[in-house]
């Protein structure tokens, strides 16, 4: 919903109904995989999808689809 496409990690536990440690774990994995970009702003980390990597994952999951 952000105009910049970013989301604060602090908002995710409530939005997704998961604990903060669980969210941190999964965000870390997605960042290492290159699917998310992470920016630290003070106490909080902000995340944004890396659209090019997301498209690559989609092609791997469905090679018959055209994007």
mmCIF file of N, CA and C in Angstrom:
data_model
loop_
_atom_site.group_PDB
_atom_site.id
_atom_site.type_symbol
_atom_site.label_atom_id
_atom_site.label_comp_id
_atom_site.label_asym_id
_atom_site.label_seq_id
_atom_site.Cartn_x
_atom_site.Cartn_y
_atom_site.Cartn_z
ATOM 1 N N UNK A 1 0.817 -1.200 0.000
ATOM 2 C CA UNK A 1 0.000 0.000 0.000
ATOM 3 C C UNK A 1 0.861 1.264 0.000
ATOM 4 N N UNK A 2 2.129 1.125 0.301
ATOM 5 C CA UNK A 2 3.024 2.274 0.321
ATOM 6 C C UNK A 2 3.289 2.757 -1.099
ATOM 7 N N UNK A 3 3.357 4.079 -1.297
ATOM 8 C CA UNK A 3 3.662 4.591 -2.639
ATOM 9 C C UNK A 3 5.027 4.114 -3.150
ATOM 10 N N UNK A 4 5.938 3.828 -2.237
ATOM 11 C CA UNK A 4 7.272 3.366 -2.631
ATOM 12 C C UNK A 4 7.355 1.845 -2.721
ATOM 13 N N UNK A 5 6.271 1.151 -2.357
ATOM 14 C CA UNK A 5 6.275 -0.304 -2.394
ATOM 15 C C UNK A 5 6.994 -0.930 -1.225
ATOM 16 N N UNK A 6 7.267 -0.151 -0.196
ATOM 17 C CA UNK A 6 7.991 -0.661 0.966
ATOM 18 C C UNK A 6 7.036 -0.966 2.111
ATOM 19 N N UNK A 7 7.498 -1.844 2.989
ATOM 20 C CA UNK A 7 6.733 -2.191 4.179
ATOM 21 C C UNK A 7 7.695 -2.338 5.336
ATOM 22 N N UNK A 8 7.316 -1.768 6.463
ATOM 23 C CA UNK A 8 8.141 -1.878 7.664
ATOM 24 C C UNK A 8 7.951 -3.258 8.279
ATOM 25 N N UNK A 9 9.038 -3.862 8.696
ATOM 26 C CA UNK A 9 8.965 -5.165 9.352
ATOM 27 C C UNK A 9 8.092 -5.097 10.598
ATOM 28 N N UNK A 10 8.008 -3.930 11.201
ATOM 29 C CA UNK A 10 7.214 -3.774 12.420
ATOM 30 C C UNK A 10 5.718 -3.980 12.170
ATOM 31 N N UNK A 11 5.268 -3.831 10.928
ATOM 32 C CA UNK A 11 3.850 -3.982 10.602
ATOM 33 C C UNK A 11 3.455 -5.417 10.259
ATOM 34 N N UNK A 12 4.412 -6.239 9.904
ATOM 35 C CA UNK A 12 4.100 -7.570 9.389
ATOM 36 C C UNK A 12 3.509 -8.548 10.410
ATOM 37 N N UNK A 13 3.995 -8.614 11.640
ATOM 38 C CA UNK A 13 3.404 -9.599 12.567
ATOM 39 C C UNK A 13 1.896 -9.440 12.725
ATOM 40 N N UNK A 14 1.425 -8.214 12.882
ATOM 41 C CA UNK A 14 -0.016 -8.004 13.034
ATOM 42 C C UNK A 14 -0.758 -8.277 11.728
ATOM 43 N N UNK A 15 -0.204 -7.817 10.615
ATOM 44 C CA UNK A 15 -0.860 -8.021 9.320
ATOM 45 C C UNK A 15 -1.018 -9.498 8.976
ATOM 46 N N UNK A 16 -0.011 -10.306 9.311
ATOM 47 C CA UNK A 16 -0.001 -11.714 8.915
ATOM 48 C C UNK A 16 -0.324 -12.680 10.047
ATOM 49 N N UNK A 17 -0.501 -12.155 11.253
ATOM 50 C CA UNK A 17 -0.851 -13.022 12.375
ATOM 51 C C UNK A 17 0.254 -13.986 12.766
ATOM 52 N N UNK A 18 1.489 -13.532 12.661
ATOM 53 C CA UNK A 18 2.651 -14.366 13.026
ATOM 54 C C UNK A 18 3.489 -13.604 14.035
ATOM 55 N N UNK A 19 4.343 -14.314 14.735
ATOM 56 C CA UNK A 19 5.199 -13.675 15.728
ATOM 57 C C UNK A 19 6.323 -12.904 15.041
ATOM 58 N N UNK A 20 6.878 -11.944 15.768
ATOM 59 C CA UNK A 20 7.990 -11.153 15.228
ATOM 60 C C UNK A 20 9.198 -12.023 14.900
ATOM 61 N N UNK A 21 9.592 -12.977 15.786
ATOM 62 C CA UNK A 21 10.730 -13.828 15.423
ATOM 63 C C UNK A 21 10.482 -14.656 14.158
ATOM 64 N N UNK A 22 9.269 -15.133 13.983
ATOM 65 C CA UNK A 22 8.938 -15.891 12.769
ATOM 66 C C UNK A 22 9.057 -15.006 11.537
ATOM 67 N N UNK A 23 8.544 -13.787 11.641
ATOM 68 C CA UNK A 23 8.636 -12.864 10.512
ATOM 69 C C UNK A 23 10.089 -12.537 10.196
ATOM 70 N N UNK A 24 10.887 -12.267 11.217
ATOM 71 C CA UNK A 24 12.302 -11.961 11.000
ATOM 72 C C UNK A 24 13.018 -13.110 10.298
ATOM 73 N N UNK A 25 12.718 -14.320 10.711
ATOM 74 C CA UNK A 25 13.338 -15.506 10.107
ATOM 75 C C UNK A 25 13.020 -15.575 8.609
ATOM 76 N N UNK A 26 11.754 -15.447 8.268
ATOM 77 C CA UNK A 26 11.355 -15.562 6.866
ATOM 78 C C UNK A 26 11.820 -14.373 6.030
ATOM 79 N N UNK A 27 11.794 -13.186 6.603
ATOM 80 C CA UNK A 27 12.295 -12.015 5.879
ATOM 81 C C UNK A 27 13.787 -12.161 5.587
ATOM 82 N N UNK A 28 14.524 -12.721 6.533
ATOM 83 C CA UNK A 28 15.950 -12.945 6.339
ATOM 84 C C UNK A 28 16.206 -13.917 5.186
ATOM 85 N N UNK A 29 15.446 -14.980 5.141
ATOM 86 C CA UNK A 29 15.589 -15.962 4.063
ATOM 87 C C UNK A 29 15.269 -15.332 2.706
ATOM 88 N N UNK A 30 14.172 -14.583 2.642
ATOM 89 C CA UNK A 30 13.776 -13.947 1.384
ATOM 90 C C UNK A 30 14.783 -12.890 0.941
ATOM 91 N N UNK A 31 15.398 -12.213 1.903
ATOM 92 C CA UNK A 31 16.420 -11.219 1.571
ATOM 93 C C UNK A 31 17.668 -11.902 1.032
ATOM 94 N N UNK A 32 18.109 -12.969 1.699
ATOM 95 C CA UNK A 32 19.296 -13.708 1.222
ATOM 96 C C UNK A 32 19.060 -14.303 -0.163
ATOM 97 N N UNK A 33 17.823 -14.686 -0.453
ATOM 98 C CA UNK A 33 17.490 -15.258 -1.760
ATOM 99 C C UNK A 33 17.397 -14.184 -2.842
ATOM 100 N N UNK A 34 17.415 -12.907 -2.432
ATOM 101 C CA UNK A 34 17.350 -11.823 -3.401
ATOM 102 C C UNK A 34 15.938 -11.439 -3.800
ATOM 103 N N UNK A 35 14.935 -11.992 -3.129
ATOM 104 C CA UNK A 35 13.550 -11.689 -3.469
ATOM 105 C C UNK A 35 13.115 -10.369 -2.833
ATOM 106 N N UNK A 36 13.685 -10.069 -1.675
ATOM 107 C CA UNK A 36 13.405 -8.802 -0.995
ATOM 108 C C UNK A 36 14.659 -7.960 -0.912
ATOM 109 N N UNK A 37 14.460 -6.654 -0.953
ATOM 110 C CA UNK A 37 15.534 -5.702 -0.672
ATOM 111 C C UNK A 37 15.264 -5.129 0.709
ATOM 112 N N UNK A 38 16.298 -4.994 1.522
ATOM 113 C CA UNK A 38 16.150 -4.538 2.899
ATOM 114 C C UNK A 38 16.887 -3.223 3.101
ATOM 115 N N UNK A 39 16.225 -2.278 3.781
ATOM 116 C CA UNK A 39 16.825 -1.002 4.140
ATOM 117 C C UNK A 39 16.621 -0.782 5.628
ATOM 118 N N UNK A 40 17.686 -0.473 6.340
ATOM 119 C CA UNK A 40 17.590 -0.193 7.770
ATOM 120 C C UNK A 40 17.350 1.297 7.978
ATOM 121 N N UNK A 41 16.321 1.629 8.737
ATOM 122 C CA UNK A 41 16.018 3.022 9.077
ATOM 123 C C UNK A 41 15.829 3.103 10.578
ATOM 124 N N UNK A 42 16.881 3.526 11.251
ATOM 125 C CA UNK A 42 16.811 3.570 12.707
ATOM 126 C C UNK A 42 16.642 2.174 13.263
ATOM 127 N N UNK A 43 15.634 1.991 14.081
ATOM 128 C CA UNK A 43 15.381 0.705 14.736
ATOM 129 C C UNK A 43 14.773 -0.331 13.795
ATOM 130 N N UNK A 44 14.090 0.118 12.758
ATOM 131 C CA UNK A 44 13.296 -0.796 11.935
ATOM 132 C C UNK A 44 13.901 -1.054 10.561
ATOM 133 N N UNK A 45 13.615 -2.256 10.081
ATOM 134 C CA UNK A 45 14.000 -2.634 8.723
ATOM 135 C C UNK A 45 12.782 -2.471 7.817
ATOM 136 N N UNK A 46 13.028 -1.957 6.636
ATOM 137 C CA UNK A 46 11.987 -1.790 5.633
ATOM 138 C C UNK A 46 12.308 -2.708 4.465
ATOM 139 N N UNK A 47 11.275 -3.306 3.885
ATOM 140 C CA UNK A 47 11.453 -4.286 2.824
ATOM 141 C C UNK A 47 10.661 -3.894 1.586
ATOM 142 N N UNK A 48 11.234 -4.279 0.447
ATOM 143 C CA UNK A 48 10.595 -4.045 -0.848
ATOM 144 C C UNK A 48 10.892 -5.264 -1.717
ATOM 145 N N UNK A 49 9.923 -5.674 -2.524
ATOM 146 C CA UNK A 49 10.133 -6.775 -3.459
ATOM 147 C C UNK A 49 11.119 -6.358 -4.533
ATOM 148 N N UNK A 50 12.015 -7.258 -4.888
ATOM 149 C CA UNK A 50 12.881 -7.060 -6.050
ATOM 150 C C UNK A 50 12.124 -7.660 -7.232
ATOM 151 N N UNK A 51 11.487 -6.789 -7.997
ATOM 152 C CA UNK A 51 10.601 -7.234 -9.084
ATOM 153 C C UNK A 51 11.298 -8.156 -10.084
ATOM 154 N N UNK A 52 12.558 -7.898 -10.387
ATOM 155 C CA UNK A 52 13.248 -8.739 -11.365
ATOM 156 C C UNK A 52 13.444 -10.154 -10.828
ATOM 157 N N UNK A 53 13.758 -10.265 -9.556
ATOM 158 C CA UNK A 53 13.925 -11.594 -8.963
ATOM 159 C C UNK A 53 12.593 -12.309 -8.837
ATOM 160 N N UNK A 54 11.543 -11.562 -8.515
ATOM 161 C CA UNK A 54 10.221 -12.155 -8.413
ATOM 162 C C UNK A 54 9.774 -12.716 -9.759
ATOM 163 N N UNK A 55 10.057 -12.003 -10.831
ATOM 164 C CA UNK A 55 9.718 -12.486 -12.177
ATOM 165 C C UNK A 55 10.506 -13.757 -12.497
ATOM 166 N N UNK A 56 11.764 -13.813 -12.088
ATOM 167 C CA UNK A 56 12.576 -15.004 -12.329
ATOM 168 C C UNK A 56 12.014 -16.207 -11.574
ATOM 169 N N UNK A 57 11.587 -16.002 -10.348
ATOM 170 C CA UNK A 57 10.982 -17.089 -9.559
ATOM 171 C C UNK A 57 9.696 -17.553 -10.236
ATOM 172 N N UNK A 58 8.886 -16.622 -10.694
ATOM 173 C CA UNK A 58 7.632 -16.982 -11.372
ATOM 174 C C UNK A 58 7.909 -17.822 -12.621
ATOM 175 N N UNK A 59 8.949 -17.456 -13.380
ATOM 176 C CA UNK A 59 9.294 -18.240 -14.582
ATOM 177 C C UNK A 59 9.759 -19.638 -14.211
ATOM 178 N N UNK A 60 10.495 -19.772 -13.107
ATOM 179 C CA UNK A 60 10.927 -21.098 -12.671
ATOM 180 C C UNK A 60 9.756 -21.974 -12.250
ATOM 181 N N UNK A 61 8.789 -21.341 -11.589
ATOM 182 C CA UNK A 61 7.634 -22.101 -11.112
ATOM 183 C C UNK A 61 6.664 -22.451 -12.227
ATOM 184 N N UNK A 62 6.622 -21.628 -13.278
ATOM 185 C CA UNK A 62 5.704 -21.854 -14.374
ATOM 186 C C UNK A 62 6.363 -21.466 -15.683
ATOM 187 N N UNK A 63 7.234 -22.333 -16.208
ATOM 188 C CA UNK A 63 7.974 -21.989 -17.430
ATOM 189 C C UNK A 63 7.082 -21.779 -18.651
ATOM 190 N N UNK A 64 5.872 -22.308 -18.640
ATOM 191 C CA UNK A 64 4.976 -22.133 -19.785
ATOM 192 C C UNK A 64 4.332 -20.759 -19.826
ATOM 193 N N UNK A 65 4.331 -20.053 -18.708
ATOM 194 C CA UNK A 65 3.703 -18.736 -18.657
ATOM 195 C C UNK A 65 4.624 -17.708 -19.310
ATOM 196 N N UNK A 66 4.020 -16.727 -19.920
ATOM 197 C CA UNK A 66 4.790 -15.627 -20.495
ATOM 198 C C UNK A 66 4.541 -14.407 -19.651
ATOM 199 N N UNK A 67 5.621 -13.652 -19.361
ATOM 200 C CA UNK A 67 5.500 -12.440 -18.548
ATOM 201 C C UNK A 67 6.067 -11.260 -19.281
#
